[in-house]
Amino acid sequence: MHPRYRQQIRALGGEEAQAKLRAAKVALVGVGATGSAIAQVLARAGVGTLRLIDRDLPELSNLQRQVLYDERDVEAGLPKAVAAASRLAQINAEVALEVEVADLAPDNAARLLGGVDLVLDGTDNFLTRLLVNDVCLSLGIPWVYVGVVGAEVHSFPVVPGSPPCFRCYLDAPPPPEAVATCDTAGVLGSAVLVAGGLAATEGLKLLVGAEPARGLFVLDTWYREAHRAELPPDPDCPACAGRYDYLGGQGQADTQLCGRDAVLLRAAAPIGDLGALGQRLAGVGELKTANAYLLRFDPPEPGYSLTVFADGRAIVHGTQEPSLARSLYARYVGA
Ligand SMILES: [Zn+2]
């Protein structure tokens, strides 16, 4: 018995289950709060390959709940997917790590999620989950939804060919005023760890071939209340019928970033030469960070900061107004 995984092999019921984990390839969409917790569990569990997909970089306000990062990562300014991979490699050198500094979008989703056995949800928004749902159903890959707001965790697994899927549960992202978000309700780091543990457990079950959970599980970690709601398949669900509207681009737009005074701008085109752009911007404002993945730049207008990624996306800090963010981007980076 592999000494490293001895306790786990007992809990999973045998060496065969461990061999399945070793052979498995898992994609994580987002290595922020829940994604950090999930990634750490799966790396320690000896999952063979982890693909880390993230569009962001660590900030001080992340450290309260994003357990893969520390103050050195905030200082270093490397993307989360890169920082996460280096931390996970220290935790378990047996795990193959694939890094994708990218924003999951309709035009790259099939490539980013293709070829894996399982997808786990580390996102913070419903639009991305609806896209993940479309891609996973279209490729026949199971995935596990998990979300945390405040101290409350919601989760259920989606298995292609076995409704309900995520769109049976939610046809479209709810209007911003209708739901509590991490902006309005905050999020507890302790609840994030519970959420990550729950989702990772469901993932391990799917990987070793155990019967997946049914129904929506809701757990209030503050009041210690839990219930499982029936989740009936929606007979009119487009995704279950093979119509993938979100993969076709429905709902995609520049978005406010939950919990932050910032807007994410979708990429118009990749930046051909990030170094040249950095040199140009250094003469205009203050270039704070520049590496192979991104640059961070404070324009002369006080209170704003732009993080520009090599794929052309940008995060504009200091505003929640997409039009203002877009105009700052156009002014300094290009239209
Ligand atoms: Zn469905």
PDB file of C-alpha atoms in Angstrom, residues 65 124 148-150 176 179-187 255-263 319-320:
ATOM      1  CA  ARG A  65     -10.257  32.867   2.198  1.00  0.00           C
ATOM      2  CA  ASP A 124     -17.994  33.039  -8.315  1.00  0.00           C
ATOM      3  CA  VAL A 148     -20.659  30.080  -1.143  1.00  0.00           C
ATOM      4  CA  VAL A 149     -22.303  33.285  -0.020  1.00  0.00           C
ATOM      5  CA  GLY A 150     -21.927  34.518   3.514  1.00  0.00           C
ATOM      6  CA  PRO A 176     -28.052  41.347  -9.585  1.00  0.00           C
ATOM      7  CA  VAL A 179     -29.635  37.454  -5.034  1.00  0.00           C
ATOM      8  CA  ALA A 180     -27.195  37.875  -2.219  1.00  0.00           C
ATOM      9  CA  THR A 181     -23.680  37.919  -3.611  1.00  0.00           C
ATOM     10  CA  CYS A 182     -20.266  38.094  -2.062  1.00  0.00           C
ATOM     11  CA  ASP A 183     -20.622  41.865  -2.559  1.00  0.00           C
ATOM     12  CA  THR A 184     -23.691  42.198  -0.369  1.00  0.00           C
ATOM     13  CA  ALA A 185     -23.335  39.253   2.017  1.00  0.00           C
ATOM     14  CA  GLY A 186     -19.561  38.863   2.172  1.00  0.00           C
ATOM     15  CA  VAL A 187     -18.064  35.412   2.500  1.00  0.00           C
ATOM     16  CA  THR A 255     -18.681  42.157 -15.962  1.00  0.00           C
ATOM     17  CA  GLN A 256     -18.316  43.677 -12.542  1.00  0.00           C
ATOM     18  CA  LEU A 257     -16.142  41.544 -10.318  1.00  0.00           C
ATOM     19  CA  CYS A 258     -17.908  40.304  -7.235  1.00  0.00           C
ATOM     20  CA  GLY A 259     -16.624  41.762  -3.984  1.00  0.00           C
ATOM     21  CA  ARG A 260     -14.266  44.200  -5.677  1.00  0.00           C
ATOM     22  CA  ASP A 261     -14.351  47.672  -7.054  1.00  0.00           C
ATOM     23  CA  ALA A 262     -13.335  46.418 -10.474  1.00  0.00           C
ATOM     24  CA  VAL A 263     -14.603  45.491 -13.920  1.00  0.00           C
ATOM     25  CA  THR A 319     -14.688  51.480 -10.914  1.00  0.00           C
ATOM     26  CA  GLN A 320     -17.757  49.302 -11.274  1.00  0.00           C
TER      27      GLN A 320
END
